């Protein structure tokens, strides 16, 4: 059985893998994400909003995975592959990540109300045996319900939207406000299982090699 090291503190990403039969090890990268993004934006002002959003999530996913690859090697923490992810929401020509504060979450949720956004999730998978890495981005279209001020305040009070990309989730309190999704549901949660399968295949693995199958009870 192969092992996977998830480079993310996201409980939703971890649980998505567990639900798919993969029990990951977890390590969190220590990056100045804002500095990386600002440097990239300054050097690529010619990009459209969509191109920039896709490039940014890919940039951060790669940076997280490669930093963890280095750290895990130094600590001699062996796994067959390392997976880094990052998500951002593109809406009305603006790219947004985690709001962190109620005031920013309130502003974003009001802008999202009755609107359509595009959730981009970057993925980077590194084969620790060879150092080879592959990347990809999952994009899904999210149709958001009309939110009343009372809905927004109640949602903010849960604390959930403060620490997730775009200020909403599809697998938690925010789920009832997502009317329709076009694309991969798991990509919105934070890690696209079909894309992960494809990236592992590029590295020569089958995703079934990472399954933790329950032990059969003796008869």
mmCIF file of C-alpha atoms in Angstrom:
data_model
loop_
_atom_site.group_PDB
_atom_site.id
_atom_site.type_symbol
_atom_site.label_atom_id
_atom_site.label_comp_id
_atom_site.label_asym_id
_atom_site.label_seq_id
_atom_site.Cartn_x
_atom_site.Cartn_y
_atom_site.Cartn_z
ATOM 1 C CA UNK A 1 0.000 0.000 0.000
ATOM 2 C CA UNK A 2 1.311 3.416 -1.017
ATOM 3 C CA UNK A 3 1.338 6.433 1.305
ATOM 4 C CA UNK A 4 0.331 10.030 0.648
ATOM 5 C CA UNK A 5 1.414 13.153 2.517
ATOM 6 C CA UNK A 6 -1.142 15.964 2.283
ATOM 7 C CA UNK A 7 0.373 19.427 2.486
ATOM 8 C CA UNK A 8 -2.651 21.199 3.900
ATOM 9 C CA UNK A 9 -4.270 22.049 7.220
ATOM 10 C CA UNK A 10 -7.725 21.812 5.633
ATOM 11 C CA UNK A 11 -9.958 19.293 7.459
ATOM 12 C CA UNK A 12 -12.173 19.156 4.361
ATOM 13 C CA UNK A 13 -9.305 18.058 2.110
ATOM 14 C CA UNK A 14 -8.218 15.418 4.606
ATOM 15 C CA UNK A 15 -11.760 14.113 5.037
ATOM 16 C CA UNK A 16 -12.314 14.013 1.271
ATOM 17 C CA UNK A 17 -9.296 11.736 0.916
ATOM 18 C CA UNK A 18 -10.392 9.572 3.849
ATOM 19 C CA UNK A 19 -13.866 9.205 2.336
ATOM 20 C CA UNK A 20 -12.171 8.031 -0.882
ATOM 21 C CA UNK A 21 -10.222 5.355 0.987
ATOM 22 C CA UNK A 22 -6.944 7.276 1.331
ATOM 23 C CA UNK A 23 -5.713 8.004 4.852
ATOM 24 C CA UNK A 24 -3.115 10.754 4.442
ATOM 25 C CA UNK A 25 -0.292 11.905 6.615
ATOM 26 C CA UNK A 26 -0.504 15.677 7.070
ATOM 27 C CA UNK A 27 2.124 18.425 7.131
ATOM 28 C CA UNK A 28 1.539 22.153 6.719
ATOM 29 C CA UNK A 29 3.844 24.449 4.748
ATOM 30 C CA UNK A 30 5.020 27.733 6.248
ATOM 31 C CA UNK A 31 4.807 30.181 3.358
ATOM 32 C CA UNK A 32 4.297 33.912 2.956
ATOM 33 C CA UNK A 33 1.518 33.400 0.441
ATOM 34 C CA UNK A 34 0.704 37.083 0.039
ATOM 35 C CA UNK A 35 4.311 37.892 -0.853
ATOM 36 C CA UNK A 36 4.433 35.099 -3.435
ATOM 37 C CA UNK A 37 1.181 36.256 -5.012
ATOM 38 C CA UNK A 38 2.196 39.918 -5.078
ATOM 39 C CA UNK A 39 5.520 39.087 -6.700
ATOM 40 C CA UNK A 40 3.804 36.958 -9.333
ATOM 41 C CA UNK A 41 1.144 39.582 -10.085
ATOM 42 C CA UNK A 42 3.780 42.274 -10.491
ATOM 43 C CA UNK A 43 5.636 40.160 -13.028
ATOM 44 C CA UNK A 44 2.533 39.094 -14.977
ATOM 45 C CA UNK A 45 0.318 42.147 -15.324
ATOM 46 C CA UNK A 46 -0.594 41.109 -18.857
ATOM 47 C CA UNK A 47 -2.658 38.135 -17.665
ATOM 48 C CA UNK A 48 -6.456 38.171 -17.587
ATOM 49 C CA UNK A 49 -8.250 37.627 -14.291
ATOM 50 C CA UNK A 50 -8.995 33.996 -15.205
ATOM 51 C CA UNK A 51 -5.406 33.325 -16.274
ATOM 52 C CA UNK A 52 -4.075 34.984 -13.129
ATOM 53 C CA UNK A 53 -6.378 33.026 -10.821
ATOM 54 C CA UNK A 54 -5.361 29.711 -12.387
ATOM 55 C CA UNK A 55 -1.678 30.640 -12.307
ATOM 56 C CA UNK A 56 -1.839 31.735 -8.647
ATOM 57 C CA UNK A 57 -3.445 28.562 -7.295
ATOM 58 C CA UNK A 58 -0.959 26.507 -9.280
ATOM 59 C CA UNK A 59 1.942 28.607 -7.985
ATOM 60 C CA UNK A 60 0.896 28.178 -4.339
ATOM 61 C CA UNK A 61 0.149 24.476 -4.683
ATOM 62 C CA UNK A 62 3.639 23.927 -6.106
ATOM 63 C CA UNK A 63 5.288 26.090 -3.449
ATOM 64 C CA UNK A 64 3.529 24.211 -0.637
ATOM 65 C CA UNK A 65 4.319 20.771 -2.046
ATOM 66 C CA UNK A 66 7.981 21.537 -2.701
ATOM 67 C CA UNK A 67 8.551 23.116 0.716
ATOM 68 C CA UNK A 68 7.008 20.080 2.385
ATOM 69 C CA UNK A 69 9.076 17.780 0.178
ATOM 70 C CA UNK A 70 12.221 19.469 1.496
ATOM 71 C CA UNK A 71 11.029 19.480 5.122
ATOM 72 C CA UNK A 72 9.843 15.873 5.039
ATOM 73 C CA UNK A 73 13.181 14.784 3.564
ATOM 74 C CA UNK A 74 15.080 16.599 6.319
ATOM 75 C CA UNK A 75 12.876 14.984 8.987
ATOM 76 C CA UNK A 76 13.114 11.605 7.280
ATOM 77 C CA UNK A 77 9.324 11.353 7.106
ATOM 78 C CA UNK A 78 8.788 8.994 4.202
ATOM 79 C CA UNK A 79 5.720 8.991 1.946
ATOM 80 C CA UNK A 80 5.431 7.905 -1.663
ATOM 81 C CA UNK A 81 3.836 11.149 -2.842
ATOM 82 C CA UNK A 82 3.243 14.652 -1.521
ATOM 83 C CA UNK A 83 0.132 16.581 -2.520
ATOM 84 C CA UNK A 84 -0.131 20.369 -2.251
ATOM 85 C CA UNK A 85 -3.345 22.300 -2.966
ATOM 86 C CA UNK A 86 -4.592 25.865 -2.996
ATOM 87 C CA UNK A 87 -8.000 27.366 -3.813
ATOM 88 C CA UNK A 88 -9.246 30.806 -4.833
ATOM 89 C CA UNK A 89 -12.575 32.203 -5.979
ATOM 90 C CA UNK A 90 -12.904 34.378 -9.057
ATOM 91 C CA UNK A 91 -16.010 36.556 -9.029
ATOM 92 C CA UNK A 92 -16.888 39.766 -10.881
ATOM 93 C CA UNK A 93 -13.337 40.064 -12.194
ATOM 94 C CA UNK A 94 -11.803 39.796 -8.734
ATOM 95 C CA UNK A 95 -9.746 36.976 -7.222
ATOM 96 C CA UNK A 96 -10.331 36.292 -3.541
ATOM 97 C CA UNK A 97 -8.911 33.837 -1.040
ATOM 98 C CA UNK A 98 -9.691 33.463 2.670
ATOM 99 C CA UNK A 99 -11.308 36.560 4.247
ATOM 100 C CA UNK A 100 -10.018 35.945 7.824
ATOM 101 C CA UNK A 101 -12.221 38.711 9.294
ATOM 102 C CA UNK A 102 -16.026 39.056 9.619
ATOM 103 C CA UNK A 103 -16.040 42.425 7.848
ATOM 104 C CA UNK A 104 -14.298 41.086 4.748
ATOM 105 C CA UNK A 105 -16.434 37.932 4.770
ATOM 106 C CA UNK A 106 -19.574 40.101 4.986
ATOM 107 C CA UNK A 107 -18.454 42.218 2.032
ATOM 108 C CA UNK A 108 -17.669 39.165 -0.081
ATOM 109 C CA UNK A 109 -20.849 37.294 0.767
ATOM 110 C CA UNK A 110 -22.917 40.322 -0.222
ATOM 111 C CA UNK A 111 -21.078 40.470 -3.540
ATOM 112 C CA UNK A 112 -21.629 36.738 -4.047
ATOM 113 C CA UNK A 113 -25.348 36.821 -3.284
ATOM 114 C CA UNK A 114 -27.305 35.728 -6.375
ATOM 115 C CA UNK A 115 -24.083 35.667 -8.368
ATOM 116 C CA UNK A 116 -21.890 33.147 -10.167
ATOM 117 C CA UNK A 117 -18.293 32.464 -9.164
ATOM 118 C CA UNK A 118 -15.486 30.253 -10.402
ATOM 119 C CA UNK A 119 -13.620 28.216 -7.820
ATOM 120 C CA UNK A 120 -10.089 27.334 -8.926
ATOM 121 C CA UNK A 121 -8.091 24.703 -7.031
ATOM 122 C CA UNK A 122 -4.448 24.105 -7.893
ATOM 123 C CA UNK A 123 -2.829 20.719 -7.307
ATOM 124 C CA UNK A 124 0.804 19.651 -7.232
ATOM 125 C CA UNK A 125 1.848 16.030 -6.711
ATOM 126 C CA UNK A 126 5.488 15.108 -6.105
ATOM 127 C CA UNK A 127 6.893 11.588 -6.366
ATOM 128 C CA UNK A 128 9.290 11.535 -3.416
ATOM 129 C CA UNK A 129 11.317 8.673 -4.904
ATOM 130 C CA UNK A 130 12.263 10.587 -8.056
ATOM 131 C CA UNK A 131 11.524 14.229 -7.216
ATOM 132 C CA UNK A 132 9.288 14.438 -10.294
ATOM 133 C CA UNK A 133 6.291 16.729 -9.914
ATOM 134 C CA UNK A 134 3.086 17.208 -11.900
ATOM 135 C CA UNK A 135 0.490 19.955 -11.599
ATOM 136 C CA UNK A 136 -3.074 20.683 -12.594
ATOM 137 C CA UNK A 137 -5.990 22.986 -11.835
ATOM 138 C CA UNK A 138 -9.626 22.075 -11.235
ATOM 139 C CA UNK A 139 -12.197 24.790 -11.999
ATOM 140 C CA UNK A 140 -15.893 24.644 -11.136
ATOM 141 C CA UNK A 141 -18.685 27.144 -11.711
ATOM 142 C CA UNK A 142 -20.688 27.898 -8.568
ATOM 143 C CA UNK A 143 -24.195 29.385 -8.659
ATOM 144 C CA UNK A 144 -24.933 31.127 -5.368
ATOM 145 C CA UNK A 145 -28.396 31.762 -3.938
ATOM 146 C CA UNK A 146 -29.679 35.171 -2.923
ATOM 147 C CA UNK A 147 -28.603 35.736 0.675
ATOM 148 C CA UNK A 148 -30.487 37.992 3.055
ATOM 149 C CA UNK A 149 -28.564 40.100 5.549
ATOM 150 C CA UNK A 150 -29.831 37.733 8.254
ATOM 151 C CA UNK A 151 -28.476 34.741 6.294
ATOM 152 C CA UNK A 152 -25.089 36.399 5.964
ATOM 153 C CA UNK A 153 -24.851 37.343 9.637
ATOM 154 C CA UNK A 154 -25.915 33.871 10.761
ATOM 155 C CA UNK A 155 -23.368 32.267 8.437
ATOM 156 C CA UNK A 156 -20.559 34.543 9.625
ATOM 157 C CA UNK A 157 -21.490 33.737 13.236
ATOM 158 C CA UNK A 158 -20.658 30.063 12.592
ATOM 159 C CA UNK A 159 -17.054 31.100 11.918
ATOM 160 C CA UNK A 160 -16.945 28.821 8.876
ATOM 161 C CA UNK A 161 -16.570 31.397 6.081
ATOM 162 C CA UNK A 162 -13.617 33.179 7.701
ATOM 163 C CA UNK A 163 -11.022 30.565 6.867
ATOM 164 C CA UNK A 164 -12.080 29.139 3.496
ATOM 165 C CA UNK A 165 -11.433 30.355 -0.029
ATOM 166 C CA UNK A 166 -14.165 32.670 -1.265
ATOM 167 C CA UNK A 167 -15.882 32.799 2.153
ATOM 168 C CA UNK A 168 -18.070 29.773 1.569
ATOM 169 C CA UNK A 169 -18.128 25.979 1.719
ATOM 170 C CA UNK A 170 -20.235 23.469 -0.158
ATOM 171 C CA UNK A 171 -19.856 20.688 2.423
ATOM 172 C CA UNK A 172 -20.799 22.599 5.570
ATOM 173 C CA UNK A 173 -23.067 25.426 6.732
ATOM 174 C CA UNK A 174 -22.650 27.099 3.341
ATOM 175 C CA UNK A 175 -24.047 24.132 1.410
ATOM 176 C CA UNK A 176 -27.709 25.256 1.408
ATOM 177 C CA UNK A 177 -26.699 28.511 -0.294
ATOM 178 C CA UNK A 178 -25.064 26.777 -3.267
ATOM 179 C CA UNK A 179 -27.828 26.286 -5.821
ATOM 180 C CA UNK A 180 -25.869 24.585 -8.573
ATOM 181 C CA UNK A 181 -22.363 23.447 -9.461
ATOM 182 C CA UNK A 182 -20.899 22.911 -12.910
ATOM 183 C CA UNK A 183 -17.686 20.924 -12.565
ATOM 184 C CA UNK A 184 -16.103 18.732 -9.930
ATOM 185 C CA UNK A 185 -17.742 18.951 -6.506
ATOM 186 C CA UNK A 186 -14.592 17.705 -4.767
ATOM 187 C CA UNK A 187 -12.559 20.478 -6.382
ATOM 188 C CA UNK A 188 -14.769 22.979 -4.574
ATOM 189 C CA UNK A 189 -14.272 21.140 -1.296
ATOM 190 C CA UNK A 190 -10.551 21.586 -1.878
ATOM 191 C CA UNK A 191 -9.064 18.564 -3.642
ATOM 192 C CA UNK A 192 -10.302 17.140 -6.945
ATOM 193 C CA UNK A 193 -10.299 13.337 -6.780
ATOM 194 C CA UNK A 194 -10.497 12.860 -10.577
ATOM 195 C CA UNK A 195 -7.600 15.291 -11.084
ATOM 196 C CA UNK A 196 -5.598 13.615 -8.310
ATOM 197 C CA UNK A 197 -6.162 10.253 -10.000
ATOM 198 C CA UNK A 198 -4.949 11.699 -13.305
ATOM 199 C CA UNK A 199 -1.841 13.277 -11.769
ATOM 200 C CA UNK A 200 -0.934 10.065 -9.955
ATOM 201 C CA UNK A 201 -1.292 8.217 -13.259
ATOM 202 C CA UNK A 202 1.166 10.651 -14.854
ATOM 203 C CA UNK A 203 3.662 9.670 -12.152
ATOM 204 C CA UNK A 204 3.118 5.976 -12.821
ATOM 205 C CA UNK A 205 0.813 5.220 -9.880
ATOM 206 C CA UNK A 206 -2.741 3.975 -9.679
ATOM 207 C CA UNK A 207 -4.909 5.705 -7.102
ATOM 208 C CA UNK A 208 -6.045 2.243 -6.002
ATOM 209 C CA UNK A 209 -2.525 1.654 -4.638
ATOM 210 C CA UNK A 210 -3.277 4.280 -1.964
ATOM 211 C CA UNK A 211 -6.537 2.744 -0.748
ATOM 212 C CA UNK A 212 -6.738 1.620 2.869
ATOM 213 C CA UNK A 213 -9.122 -1.292 2.644
ATOM 214 C CA UNK A 214 -10.869 -2.484 5.800
ATOM 215 C CA UNK A 215 -9.602 -5.773 7.104
ATOM 216 C CA UNK A 216 -11.929 -8.653 6.415
ATOM 217 C CA UNK A 217 -13.328 -10.122 9.593
ATOM 218 C CA UNK A 218 -12.334 -13.698 10.295
ATOM 219 C CA UNK A 219 -15.028 -16.358 9.926
#
